[in-house]
PDB file of C-alpha atoms in Angstrom:
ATOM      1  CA  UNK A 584    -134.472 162.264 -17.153  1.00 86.00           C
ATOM      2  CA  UNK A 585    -132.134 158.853 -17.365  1.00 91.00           C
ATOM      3  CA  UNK A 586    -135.291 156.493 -17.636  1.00 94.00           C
ATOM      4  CA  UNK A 587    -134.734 154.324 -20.205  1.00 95.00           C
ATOM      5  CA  UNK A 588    -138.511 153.137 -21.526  1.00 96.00           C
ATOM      6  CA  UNK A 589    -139.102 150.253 -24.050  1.00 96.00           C
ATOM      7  CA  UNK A 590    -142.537 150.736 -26.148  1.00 96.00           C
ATOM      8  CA  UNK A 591    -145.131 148.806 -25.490  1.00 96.00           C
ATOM      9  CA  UNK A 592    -146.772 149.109 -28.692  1.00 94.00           C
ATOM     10  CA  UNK A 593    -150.027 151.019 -30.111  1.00 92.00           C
ATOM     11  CA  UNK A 594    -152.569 147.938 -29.213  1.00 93.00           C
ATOM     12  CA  UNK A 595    -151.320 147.755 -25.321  1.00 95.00           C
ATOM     13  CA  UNK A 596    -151.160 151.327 -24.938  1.00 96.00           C
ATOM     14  CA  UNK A 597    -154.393 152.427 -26.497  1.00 94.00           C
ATOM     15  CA  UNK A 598    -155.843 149.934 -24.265  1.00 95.00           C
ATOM     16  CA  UNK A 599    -154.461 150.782 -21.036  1.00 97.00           C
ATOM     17  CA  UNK A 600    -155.502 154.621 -21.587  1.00 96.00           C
ATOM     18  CA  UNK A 601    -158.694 153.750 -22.443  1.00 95.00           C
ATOM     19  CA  UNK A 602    -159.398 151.688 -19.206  1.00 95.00           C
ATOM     20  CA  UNK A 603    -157.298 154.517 -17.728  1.00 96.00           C
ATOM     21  CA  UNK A 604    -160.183 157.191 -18.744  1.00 96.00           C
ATOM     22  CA  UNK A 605    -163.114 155.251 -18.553  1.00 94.00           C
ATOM     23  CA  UNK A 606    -162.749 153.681 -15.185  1.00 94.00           C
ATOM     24  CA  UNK A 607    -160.298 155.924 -12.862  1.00 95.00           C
ATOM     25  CA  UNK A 608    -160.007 159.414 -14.222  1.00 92.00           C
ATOM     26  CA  UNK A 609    -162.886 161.946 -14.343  1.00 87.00           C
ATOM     27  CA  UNK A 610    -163.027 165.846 -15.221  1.00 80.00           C
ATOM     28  CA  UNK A 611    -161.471 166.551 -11.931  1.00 80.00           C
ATOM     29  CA  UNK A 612    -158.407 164.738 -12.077  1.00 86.00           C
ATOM     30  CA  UNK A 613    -155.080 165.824 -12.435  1.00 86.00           C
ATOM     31  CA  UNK A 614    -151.498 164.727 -13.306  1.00 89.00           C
ATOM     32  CA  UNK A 615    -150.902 162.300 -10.473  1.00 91.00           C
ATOM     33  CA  UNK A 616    -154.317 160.945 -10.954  1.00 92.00           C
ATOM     34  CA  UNK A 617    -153.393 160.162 -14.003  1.00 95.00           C
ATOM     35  CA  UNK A 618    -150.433 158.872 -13.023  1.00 95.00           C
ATOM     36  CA  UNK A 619    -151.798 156.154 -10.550  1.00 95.00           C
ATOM     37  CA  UNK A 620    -154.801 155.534 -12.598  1.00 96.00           C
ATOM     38  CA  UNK A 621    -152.673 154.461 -15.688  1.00 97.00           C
ATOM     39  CA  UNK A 622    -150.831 151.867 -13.665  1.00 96.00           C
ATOM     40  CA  UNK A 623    -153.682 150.369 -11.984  1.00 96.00           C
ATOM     41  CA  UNK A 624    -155.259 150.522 -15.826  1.00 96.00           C
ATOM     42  CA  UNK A 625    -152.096 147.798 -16.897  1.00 97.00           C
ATOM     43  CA  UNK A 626    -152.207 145.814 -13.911  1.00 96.00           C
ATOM     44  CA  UNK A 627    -155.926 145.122 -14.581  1.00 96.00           C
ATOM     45  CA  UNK A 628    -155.321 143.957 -17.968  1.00 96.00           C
ATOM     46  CA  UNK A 629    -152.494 141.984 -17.121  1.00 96.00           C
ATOM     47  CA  UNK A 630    -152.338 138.612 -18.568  1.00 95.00           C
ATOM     48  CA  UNK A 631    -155.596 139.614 -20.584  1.00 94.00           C
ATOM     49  CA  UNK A 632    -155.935 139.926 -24.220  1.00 93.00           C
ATOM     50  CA  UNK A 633    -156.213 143.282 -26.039  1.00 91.00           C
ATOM     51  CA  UNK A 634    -157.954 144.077 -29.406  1.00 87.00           C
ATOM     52  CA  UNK A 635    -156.162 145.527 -32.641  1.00 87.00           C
ATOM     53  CA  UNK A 636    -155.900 149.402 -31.884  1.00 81.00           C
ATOM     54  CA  UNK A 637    -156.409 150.132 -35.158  1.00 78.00           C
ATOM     55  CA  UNK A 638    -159.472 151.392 -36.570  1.00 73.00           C
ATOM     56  CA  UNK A 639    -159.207 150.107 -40.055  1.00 75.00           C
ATOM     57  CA  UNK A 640    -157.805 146.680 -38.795  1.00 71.00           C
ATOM     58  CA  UNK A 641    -159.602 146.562 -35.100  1.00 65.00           C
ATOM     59  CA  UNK A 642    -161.204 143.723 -33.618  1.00 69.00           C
ATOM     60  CA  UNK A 643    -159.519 140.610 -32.972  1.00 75.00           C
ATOM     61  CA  UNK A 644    -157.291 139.706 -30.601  1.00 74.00           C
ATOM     62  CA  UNK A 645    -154.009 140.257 -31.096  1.00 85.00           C
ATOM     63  CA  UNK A 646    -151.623 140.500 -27.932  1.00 90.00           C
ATOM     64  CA  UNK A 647    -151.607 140.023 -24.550  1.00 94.00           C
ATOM     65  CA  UNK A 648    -150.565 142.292 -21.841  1.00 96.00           C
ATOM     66  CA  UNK A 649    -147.109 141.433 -19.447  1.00 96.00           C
ATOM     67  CA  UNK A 650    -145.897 142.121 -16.157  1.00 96.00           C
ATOM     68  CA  UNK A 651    -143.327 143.673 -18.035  1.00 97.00           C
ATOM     69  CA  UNK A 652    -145.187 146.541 -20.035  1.00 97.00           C
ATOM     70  CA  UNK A 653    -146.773 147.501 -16.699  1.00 97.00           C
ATOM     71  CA  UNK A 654    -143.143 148.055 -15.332  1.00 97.00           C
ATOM     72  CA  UNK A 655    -142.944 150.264 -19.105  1.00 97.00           C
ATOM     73  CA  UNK A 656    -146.155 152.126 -18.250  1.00 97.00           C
ATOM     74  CA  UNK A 657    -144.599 153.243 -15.039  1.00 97.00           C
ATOM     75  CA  UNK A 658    -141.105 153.967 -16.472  1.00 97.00           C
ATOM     76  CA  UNK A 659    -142.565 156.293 -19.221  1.00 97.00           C
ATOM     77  CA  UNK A 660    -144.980 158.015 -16.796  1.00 96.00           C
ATOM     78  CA  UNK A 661    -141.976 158.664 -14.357  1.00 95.00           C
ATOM     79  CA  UNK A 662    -139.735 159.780 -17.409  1.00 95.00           C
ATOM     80  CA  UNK A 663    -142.248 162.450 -18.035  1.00 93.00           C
ATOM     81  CA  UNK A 664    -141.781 163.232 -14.337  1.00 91.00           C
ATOM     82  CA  UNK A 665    -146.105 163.359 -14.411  1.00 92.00           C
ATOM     83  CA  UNK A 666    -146.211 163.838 -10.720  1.00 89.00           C
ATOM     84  CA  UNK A 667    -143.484 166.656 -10.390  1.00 82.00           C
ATOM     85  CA  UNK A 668    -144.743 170.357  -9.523  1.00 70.00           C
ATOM     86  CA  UNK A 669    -146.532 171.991 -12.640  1.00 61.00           C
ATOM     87  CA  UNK A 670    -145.625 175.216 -14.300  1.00 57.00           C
ATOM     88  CA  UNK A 671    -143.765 176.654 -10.785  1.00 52.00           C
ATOM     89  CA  UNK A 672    -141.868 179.215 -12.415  1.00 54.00           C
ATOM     90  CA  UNK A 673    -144.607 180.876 -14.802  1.00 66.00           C
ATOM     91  CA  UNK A 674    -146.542 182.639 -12.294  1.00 78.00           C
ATOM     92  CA  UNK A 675    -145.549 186.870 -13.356  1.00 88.00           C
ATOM     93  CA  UNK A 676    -143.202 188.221 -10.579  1.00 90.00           C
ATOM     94  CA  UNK A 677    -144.071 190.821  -8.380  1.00 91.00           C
ATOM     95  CA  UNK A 678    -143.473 194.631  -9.493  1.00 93.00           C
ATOM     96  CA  UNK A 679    -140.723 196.748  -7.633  1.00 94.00           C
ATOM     97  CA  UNK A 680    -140.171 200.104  -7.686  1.00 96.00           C
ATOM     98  CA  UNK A 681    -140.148 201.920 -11.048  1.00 96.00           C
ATOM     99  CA  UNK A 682    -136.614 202.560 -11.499  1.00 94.00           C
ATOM    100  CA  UNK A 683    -132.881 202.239 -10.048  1.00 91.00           C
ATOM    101  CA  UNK A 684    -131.935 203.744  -6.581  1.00 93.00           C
ATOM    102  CA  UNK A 685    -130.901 207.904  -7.265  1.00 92.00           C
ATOM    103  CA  UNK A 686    -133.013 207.545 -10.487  1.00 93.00           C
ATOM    104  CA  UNK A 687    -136.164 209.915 -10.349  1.00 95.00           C
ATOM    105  CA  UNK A 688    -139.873 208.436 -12.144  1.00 97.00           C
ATOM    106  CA  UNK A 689    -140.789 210.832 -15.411  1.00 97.00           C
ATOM    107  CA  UNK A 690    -144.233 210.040 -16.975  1.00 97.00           C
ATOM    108  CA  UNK A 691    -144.079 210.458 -20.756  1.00 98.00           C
ATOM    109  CA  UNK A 692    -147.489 208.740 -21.315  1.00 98.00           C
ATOM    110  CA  UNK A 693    -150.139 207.040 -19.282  1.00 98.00           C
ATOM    111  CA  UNK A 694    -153.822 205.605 -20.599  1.00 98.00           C
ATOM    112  CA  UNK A 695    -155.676 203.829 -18.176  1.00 97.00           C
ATOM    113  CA  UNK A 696    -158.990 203.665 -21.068  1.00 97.00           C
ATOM    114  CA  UNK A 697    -161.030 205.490 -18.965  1.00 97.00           C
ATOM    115  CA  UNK A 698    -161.524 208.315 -21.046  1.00 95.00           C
ATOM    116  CA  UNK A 699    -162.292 206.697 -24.600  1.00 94.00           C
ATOM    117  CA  UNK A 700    -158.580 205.649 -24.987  1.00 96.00           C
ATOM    118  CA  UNK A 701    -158.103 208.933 -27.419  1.00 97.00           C
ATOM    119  CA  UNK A 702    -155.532 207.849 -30.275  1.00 97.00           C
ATOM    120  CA  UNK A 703    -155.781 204.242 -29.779  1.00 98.00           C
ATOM    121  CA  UNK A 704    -157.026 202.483 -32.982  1.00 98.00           C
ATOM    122  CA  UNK A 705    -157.749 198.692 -33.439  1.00 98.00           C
ATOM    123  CA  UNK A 706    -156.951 196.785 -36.497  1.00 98.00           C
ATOM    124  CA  UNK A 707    -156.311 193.811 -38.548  1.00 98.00           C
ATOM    125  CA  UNK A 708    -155.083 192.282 -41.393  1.00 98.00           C
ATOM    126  CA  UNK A 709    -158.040 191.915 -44.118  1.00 97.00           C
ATOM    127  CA  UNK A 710    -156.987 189.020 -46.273  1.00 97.00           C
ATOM    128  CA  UNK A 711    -157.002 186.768 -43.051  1.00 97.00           C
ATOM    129  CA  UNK A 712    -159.872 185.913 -40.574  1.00 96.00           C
ATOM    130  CA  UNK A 713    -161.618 189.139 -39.515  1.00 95.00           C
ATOM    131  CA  UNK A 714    -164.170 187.732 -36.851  1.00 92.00           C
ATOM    132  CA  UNK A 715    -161.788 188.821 -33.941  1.00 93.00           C
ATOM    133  CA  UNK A 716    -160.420 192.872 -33.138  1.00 96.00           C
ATOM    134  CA  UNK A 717    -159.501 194.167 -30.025  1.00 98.00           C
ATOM    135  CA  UNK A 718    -162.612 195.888 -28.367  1.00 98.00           C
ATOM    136  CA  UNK A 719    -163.234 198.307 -25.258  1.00 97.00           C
ATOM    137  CA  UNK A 720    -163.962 195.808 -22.895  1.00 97.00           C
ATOM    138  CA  UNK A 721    -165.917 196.609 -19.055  1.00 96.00           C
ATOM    139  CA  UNK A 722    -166.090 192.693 -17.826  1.00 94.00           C
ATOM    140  CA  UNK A 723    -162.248 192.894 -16.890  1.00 94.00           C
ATOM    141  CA  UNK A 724    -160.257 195.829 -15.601  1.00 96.00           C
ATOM    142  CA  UNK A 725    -157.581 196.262 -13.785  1.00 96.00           C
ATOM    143  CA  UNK A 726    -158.060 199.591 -12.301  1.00 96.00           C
ATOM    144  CA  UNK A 727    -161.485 201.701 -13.652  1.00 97.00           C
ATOM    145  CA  UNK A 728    -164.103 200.000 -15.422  1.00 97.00           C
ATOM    146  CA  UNK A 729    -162.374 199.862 -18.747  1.00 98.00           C
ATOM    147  CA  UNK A 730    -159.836 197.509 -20.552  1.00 98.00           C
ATOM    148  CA  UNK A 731    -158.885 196.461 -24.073  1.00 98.00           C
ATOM    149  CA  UNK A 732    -159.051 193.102 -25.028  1.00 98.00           C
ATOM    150  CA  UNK A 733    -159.017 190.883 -28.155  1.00 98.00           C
ATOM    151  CA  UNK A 734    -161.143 187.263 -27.745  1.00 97.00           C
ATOM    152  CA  UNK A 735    -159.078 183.813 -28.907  1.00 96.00           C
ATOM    153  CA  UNK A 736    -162.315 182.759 -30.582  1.00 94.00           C
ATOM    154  CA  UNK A 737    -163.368 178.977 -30.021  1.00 93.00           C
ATOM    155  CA  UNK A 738    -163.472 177.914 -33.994  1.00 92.00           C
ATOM    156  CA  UNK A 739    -163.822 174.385 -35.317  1.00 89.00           C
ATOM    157  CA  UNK A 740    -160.973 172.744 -37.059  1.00 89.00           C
ATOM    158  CA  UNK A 741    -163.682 170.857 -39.548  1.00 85.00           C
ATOM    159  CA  UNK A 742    -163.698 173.695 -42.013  1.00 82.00           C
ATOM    160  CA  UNK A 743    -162.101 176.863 -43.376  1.00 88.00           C
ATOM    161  CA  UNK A 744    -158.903 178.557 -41.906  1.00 94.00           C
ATOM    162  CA  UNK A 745    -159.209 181.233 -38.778  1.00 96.00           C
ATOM    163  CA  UNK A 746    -155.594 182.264 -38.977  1.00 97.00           C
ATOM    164  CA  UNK A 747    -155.800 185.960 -38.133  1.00 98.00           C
ATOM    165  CA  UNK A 748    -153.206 188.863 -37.234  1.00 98.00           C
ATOM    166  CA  UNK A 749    -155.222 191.835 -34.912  1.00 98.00           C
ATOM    167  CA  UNK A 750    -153.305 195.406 -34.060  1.00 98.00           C
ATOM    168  CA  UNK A 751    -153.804 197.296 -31.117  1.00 98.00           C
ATOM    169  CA  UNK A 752    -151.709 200.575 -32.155  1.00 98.00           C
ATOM    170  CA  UNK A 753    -151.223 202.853 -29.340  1.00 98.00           C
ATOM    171  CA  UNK A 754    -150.584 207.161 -29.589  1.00 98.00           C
ATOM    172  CA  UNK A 755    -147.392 208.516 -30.285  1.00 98.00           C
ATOM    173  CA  UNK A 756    -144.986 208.848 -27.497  1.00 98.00           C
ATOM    174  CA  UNK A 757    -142.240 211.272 -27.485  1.00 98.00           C
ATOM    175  CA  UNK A 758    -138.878 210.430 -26.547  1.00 97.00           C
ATOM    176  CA  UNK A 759    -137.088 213.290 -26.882  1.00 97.00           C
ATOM    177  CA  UNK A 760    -134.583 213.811 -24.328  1.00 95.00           C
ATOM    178  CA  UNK A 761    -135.508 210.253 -22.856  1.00 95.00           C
ATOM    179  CA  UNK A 762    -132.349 208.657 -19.923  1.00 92.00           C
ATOM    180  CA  UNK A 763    -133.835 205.280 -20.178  1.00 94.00           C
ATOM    181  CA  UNK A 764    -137.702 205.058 -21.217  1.00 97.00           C
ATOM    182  CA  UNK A 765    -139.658 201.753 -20.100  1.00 98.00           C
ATOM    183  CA  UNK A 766    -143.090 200.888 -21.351  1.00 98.00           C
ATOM    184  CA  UNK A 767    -145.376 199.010 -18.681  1.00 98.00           C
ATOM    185  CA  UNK A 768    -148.609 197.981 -19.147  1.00 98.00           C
ATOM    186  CA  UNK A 769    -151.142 195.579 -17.008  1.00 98.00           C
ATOM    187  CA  UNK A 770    -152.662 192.223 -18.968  1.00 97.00           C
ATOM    188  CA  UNK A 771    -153.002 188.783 -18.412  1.00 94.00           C
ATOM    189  CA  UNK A 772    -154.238 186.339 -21.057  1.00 94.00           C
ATOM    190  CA  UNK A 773    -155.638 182.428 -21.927  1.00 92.00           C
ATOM    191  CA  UNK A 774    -155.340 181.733 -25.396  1.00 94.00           C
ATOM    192  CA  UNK A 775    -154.233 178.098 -27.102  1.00 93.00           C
ATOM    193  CA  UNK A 776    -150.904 177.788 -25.484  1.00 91.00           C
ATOM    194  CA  UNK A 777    -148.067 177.599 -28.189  1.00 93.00           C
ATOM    195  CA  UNK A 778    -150.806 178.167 -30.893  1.00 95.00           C
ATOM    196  CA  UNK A 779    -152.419 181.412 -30.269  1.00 97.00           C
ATOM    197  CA  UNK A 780    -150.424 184.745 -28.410  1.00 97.00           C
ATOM    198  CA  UNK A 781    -149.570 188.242 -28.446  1.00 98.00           C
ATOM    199  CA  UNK A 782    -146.524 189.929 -29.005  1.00 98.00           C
ATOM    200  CA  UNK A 783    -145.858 193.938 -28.229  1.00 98.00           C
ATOM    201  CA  UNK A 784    -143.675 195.742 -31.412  1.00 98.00           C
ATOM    202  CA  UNK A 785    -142.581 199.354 -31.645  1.00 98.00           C
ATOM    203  CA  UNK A 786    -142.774 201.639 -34.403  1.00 98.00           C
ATOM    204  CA  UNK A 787    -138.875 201.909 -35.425  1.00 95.00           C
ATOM    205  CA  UNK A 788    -138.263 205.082 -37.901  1.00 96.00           C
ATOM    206  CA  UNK A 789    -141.529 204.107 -39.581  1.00 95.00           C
ATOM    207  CA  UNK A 790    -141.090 199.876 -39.178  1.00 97.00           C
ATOM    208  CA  UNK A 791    -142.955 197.671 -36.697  1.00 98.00           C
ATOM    209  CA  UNK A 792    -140.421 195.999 -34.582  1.00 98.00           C
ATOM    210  CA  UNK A 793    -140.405 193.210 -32.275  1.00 98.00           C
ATOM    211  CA  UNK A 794    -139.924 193.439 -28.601  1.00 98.00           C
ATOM    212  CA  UNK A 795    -138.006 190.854 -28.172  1.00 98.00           C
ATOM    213  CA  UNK A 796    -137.782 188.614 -24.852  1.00 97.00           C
ATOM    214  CA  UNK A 797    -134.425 190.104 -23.983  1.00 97.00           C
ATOM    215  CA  UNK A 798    -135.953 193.675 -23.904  1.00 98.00           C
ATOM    216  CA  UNK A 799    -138.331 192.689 -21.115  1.00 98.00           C
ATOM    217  CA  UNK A 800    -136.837 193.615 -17.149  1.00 97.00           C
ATOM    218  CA  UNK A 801    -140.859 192.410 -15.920  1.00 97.00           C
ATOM    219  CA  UNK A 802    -142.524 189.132 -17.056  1.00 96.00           C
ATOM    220  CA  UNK A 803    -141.519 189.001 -19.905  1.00 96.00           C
ATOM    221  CA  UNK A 804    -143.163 186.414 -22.874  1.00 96.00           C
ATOM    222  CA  UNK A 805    -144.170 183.223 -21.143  1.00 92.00           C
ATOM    223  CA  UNK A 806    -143.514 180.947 -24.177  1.00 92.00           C
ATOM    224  CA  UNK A 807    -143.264 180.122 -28.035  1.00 94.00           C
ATOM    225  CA  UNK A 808    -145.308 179.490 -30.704  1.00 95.00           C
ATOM    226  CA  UNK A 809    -144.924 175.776 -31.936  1.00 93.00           C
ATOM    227  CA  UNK A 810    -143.341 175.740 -35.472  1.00 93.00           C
ATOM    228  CA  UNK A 811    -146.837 174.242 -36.864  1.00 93.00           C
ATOM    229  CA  UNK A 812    -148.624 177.267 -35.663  1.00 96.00           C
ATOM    230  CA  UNK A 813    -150.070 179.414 -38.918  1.00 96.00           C
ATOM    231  CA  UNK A 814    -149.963 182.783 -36.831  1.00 97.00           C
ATOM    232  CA  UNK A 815    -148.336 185.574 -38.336  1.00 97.00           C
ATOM    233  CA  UNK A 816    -146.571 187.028 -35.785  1.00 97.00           C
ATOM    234  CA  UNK A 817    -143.795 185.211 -35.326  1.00 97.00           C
ATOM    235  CA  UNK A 818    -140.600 183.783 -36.854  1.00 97.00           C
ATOM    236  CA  UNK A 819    -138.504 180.795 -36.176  1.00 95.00           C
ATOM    237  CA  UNK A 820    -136.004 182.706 -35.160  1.00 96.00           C
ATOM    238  CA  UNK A 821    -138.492 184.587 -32.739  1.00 97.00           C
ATOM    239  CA  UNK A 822    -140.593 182.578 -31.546  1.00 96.00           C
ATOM    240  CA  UNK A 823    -141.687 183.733 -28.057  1.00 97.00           C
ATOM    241  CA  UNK A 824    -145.126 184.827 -27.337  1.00 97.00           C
ATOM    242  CA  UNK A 825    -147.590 185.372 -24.313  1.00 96.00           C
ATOM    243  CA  UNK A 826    -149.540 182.082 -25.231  1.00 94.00           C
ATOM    244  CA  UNK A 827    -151.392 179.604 -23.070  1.00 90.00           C
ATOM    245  CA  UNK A 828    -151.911 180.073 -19.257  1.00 87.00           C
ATOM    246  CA  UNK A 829    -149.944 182.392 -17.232  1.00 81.00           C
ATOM    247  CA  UNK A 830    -151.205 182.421 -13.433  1.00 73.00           C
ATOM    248  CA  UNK A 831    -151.566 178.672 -12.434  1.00 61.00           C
ATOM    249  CA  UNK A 832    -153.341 178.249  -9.897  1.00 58.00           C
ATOM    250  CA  UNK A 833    -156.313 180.459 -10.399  1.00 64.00           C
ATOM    251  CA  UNK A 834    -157.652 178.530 -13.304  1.00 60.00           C
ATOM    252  CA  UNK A 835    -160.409 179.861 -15.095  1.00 64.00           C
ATOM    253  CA  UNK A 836    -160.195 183.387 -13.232  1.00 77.00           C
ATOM    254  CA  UNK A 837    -157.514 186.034 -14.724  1.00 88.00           C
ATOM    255  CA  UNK A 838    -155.415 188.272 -12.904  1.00 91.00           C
ATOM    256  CA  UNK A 839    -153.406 191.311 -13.973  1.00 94.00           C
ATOM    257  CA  UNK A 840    -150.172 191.504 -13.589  1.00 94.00           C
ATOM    258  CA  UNK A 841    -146.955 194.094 -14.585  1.00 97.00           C
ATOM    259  CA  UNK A 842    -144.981 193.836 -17.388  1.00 98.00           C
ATOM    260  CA  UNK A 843    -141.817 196.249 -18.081  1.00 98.00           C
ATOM    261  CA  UNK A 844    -139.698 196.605 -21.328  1.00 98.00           C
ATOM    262  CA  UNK A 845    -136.484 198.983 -21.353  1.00 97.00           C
ATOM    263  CA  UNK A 846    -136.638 201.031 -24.616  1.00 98.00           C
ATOM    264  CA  UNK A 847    -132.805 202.642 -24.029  1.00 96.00           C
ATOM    265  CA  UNK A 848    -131.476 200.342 -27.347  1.00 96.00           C
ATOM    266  CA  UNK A 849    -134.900 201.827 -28.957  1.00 97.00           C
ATOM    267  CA  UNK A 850    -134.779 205.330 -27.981  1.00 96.00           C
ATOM    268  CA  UNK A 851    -131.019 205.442 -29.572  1.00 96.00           C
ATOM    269  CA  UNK A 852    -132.154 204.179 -33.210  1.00 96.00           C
ATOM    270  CA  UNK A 853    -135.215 205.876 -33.639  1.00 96.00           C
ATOM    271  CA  UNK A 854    -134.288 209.293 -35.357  1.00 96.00           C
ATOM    272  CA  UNK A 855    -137.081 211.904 -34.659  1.00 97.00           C
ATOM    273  CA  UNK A 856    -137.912 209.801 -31.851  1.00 97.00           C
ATOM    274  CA  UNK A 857    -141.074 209.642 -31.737  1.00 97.00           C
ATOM    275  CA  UNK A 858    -142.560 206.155 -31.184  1.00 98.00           C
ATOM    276  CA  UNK A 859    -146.074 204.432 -31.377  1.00 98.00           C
ATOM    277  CA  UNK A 860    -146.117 200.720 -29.686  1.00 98.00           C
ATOM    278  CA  UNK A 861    -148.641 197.876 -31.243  1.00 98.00           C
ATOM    279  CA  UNK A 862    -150.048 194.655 -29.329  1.00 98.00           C
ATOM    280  CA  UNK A 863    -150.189 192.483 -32.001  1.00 98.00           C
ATOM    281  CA  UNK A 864    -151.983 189.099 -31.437  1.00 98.00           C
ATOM    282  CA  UNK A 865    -151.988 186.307 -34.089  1.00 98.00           C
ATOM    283  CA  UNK A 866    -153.976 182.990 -34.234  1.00 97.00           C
ATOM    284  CA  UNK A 867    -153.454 179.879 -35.957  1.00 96.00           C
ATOM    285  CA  UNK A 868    -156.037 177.829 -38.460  1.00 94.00           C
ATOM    286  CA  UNK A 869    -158.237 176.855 -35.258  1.00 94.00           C
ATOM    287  CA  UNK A 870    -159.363 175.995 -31.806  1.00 93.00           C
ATOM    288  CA  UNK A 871    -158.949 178.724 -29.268  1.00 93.00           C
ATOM    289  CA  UNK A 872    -160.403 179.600 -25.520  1.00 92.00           C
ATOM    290  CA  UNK A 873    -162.910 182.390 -25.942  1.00 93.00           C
ATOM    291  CA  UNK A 874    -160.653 184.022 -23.368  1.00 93.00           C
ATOM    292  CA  UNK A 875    -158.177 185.871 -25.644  1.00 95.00           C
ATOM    293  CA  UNK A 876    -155.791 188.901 -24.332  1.00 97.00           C
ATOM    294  CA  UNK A 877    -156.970 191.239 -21.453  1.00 97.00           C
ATOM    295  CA  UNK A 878    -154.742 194.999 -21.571  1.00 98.00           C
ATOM    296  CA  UNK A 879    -155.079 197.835 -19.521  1.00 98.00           C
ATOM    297  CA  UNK A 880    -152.898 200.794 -17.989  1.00 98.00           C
ATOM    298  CA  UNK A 881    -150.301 201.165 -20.210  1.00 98.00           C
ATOM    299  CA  UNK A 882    -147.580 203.766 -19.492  1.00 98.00           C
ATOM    300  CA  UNK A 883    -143.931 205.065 -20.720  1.00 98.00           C
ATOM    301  CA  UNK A 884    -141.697 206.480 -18.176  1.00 98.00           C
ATOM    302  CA  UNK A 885    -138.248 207.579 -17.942  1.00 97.00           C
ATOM    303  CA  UNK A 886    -136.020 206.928 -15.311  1.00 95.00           C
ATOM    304  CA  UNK A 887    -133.535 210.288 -15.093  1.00 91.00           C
ATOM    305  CA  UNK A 888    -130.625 210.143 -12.855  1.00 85.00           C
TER     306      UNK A 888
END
């Protein structure tokens, strides 16, 4: 953001955030807290003497803070842009109407899970981490008292590895004679943003394929899994995901909202077409939210002219 910012070094810094967290920030606080509270952190430890940072090494004095590395404090906190709106253009847009003006609405399939979600099954992949599956959920619907959702289980990063790779494989839709089918379906999600998401693939002449980002006309994925991330349901050449926090805002409550994908470039490869769709949703060796993915409503129209 053109801010040039000169490093202060471990010791100074370590010190200034802790003073920073233990005397002006609490659980409450936010980004611009955090941005005054770091700057009055240096300014009362300017011209004091700070301890070696490091834990094998800590414990004597070894530096002493400046005028100067306050100005750096500030520069680095402003190069961030910390006080600057958060996540303004991640809140899901608003639905409009179904299809193009002179098109007409066909419904080719519609599930709101009210009914036992007939021809639905719920899967995963065995040689991974099998303590999470999608589940018939009534805590969180968005129409009805029913809903699918798979939890982002909380798990400790101490021990083992909780990568996992869960399928929510939906009835076959037919597609015969299809204009220009779109798949919509209700959901919102809080999972370990860039760690832990879910991804929506359709059965291509017998292979799962990606959705990908460009397919999406409604709210499409909201961001990427990080290259570290062990979930399996990604590449690093497709990387985006519904992952993290969508709705800010509203923290900790959910909200459903609309999301559309055009199946036209689908329709035309799939030979007897005939199509299932799967909400796949992968997680990496730990942490989590105990939030997970919420679905509900899903539908496949066609828009005829």
């Amino acid at each position: 953001n053109g801010i040039t910012v000169s490093g202060i070094g471990l010791n100074k810094a370590a010190a200034v955030q802790y003073r920073a967290l233990t005397r002006y920030l609490s659980v409450f606080s936010d980004f611009t807290d955090n941005y005054l509270a770091l700057q009055a952190a240096c300014r009362d430890l300017r011209n004091k003497w700070v301890q070696d940072a490091d834990p094998e090494t800590g414990g004597g004095r070894v530096e002493r803070v400046k005028k100067d590395d306050c100005t750096q404090v500030r520069n680095a906190a402003d190069a961030v842009q910390m006080t600057a709106p958060v996540c303004t253009d991640t809140a899901p847009a608003a639905a409009g109407p179904l299809c193009r003006d002179g098109e007409t609405v066909a419904r080719l399939f519609h599930d709101d899970h009210e009914s036992g979600s007939p021809g639905w099954t719920a899967s995963l992949n065995e040689n991974l981490y099998t303590g999470q599956q999608w589940q018939v959920v009534t805590d969180f619907a968005a129409s009805g008292t029913h809903a699918w959702r798979v939890d982002d289980e909380l798990t400790s990063c101490s021990s083992g590895d909780w990568t996992s790779d869960v399928y929510l494989v939906s009835p076959t839709v037919d597609l015969t004679g299809a204009n220009r089918p779109v798949l919509r379906f209700l959901h919102d999600f809080f999972t370990e943003g860039g760690y832990d998401g879910g991804t929506v693939e359709i059965d291509l002449n017998g292979s799962w394929t990606k959705l990908e980002q460009r397919d999406f006309t409604l709210n499409g994925y909201n961001g990427r899994m990080n290259l570290d991330s062990t979930a399996p349901n990604w590449t690093p050449t497709s990387r985006e995901v519904f992952t993290g926090y969508r709705t800010p805002g509203n923290f900790p409550e959910l909200t459903y909202a609309e999301s559309r994908v055009d199946l036209s470039s689908y329709a035309a490869q799939d030979t007897d077409k005939q199509v299932s769709f799967r909400f796949r949703f992968g997680t990496d060796f730990c942490n989590g939210t105990d939030i997970g993915w919420y679905l509900d409503d899903v539908e496949v129209y066609d828009c005829k002219l």
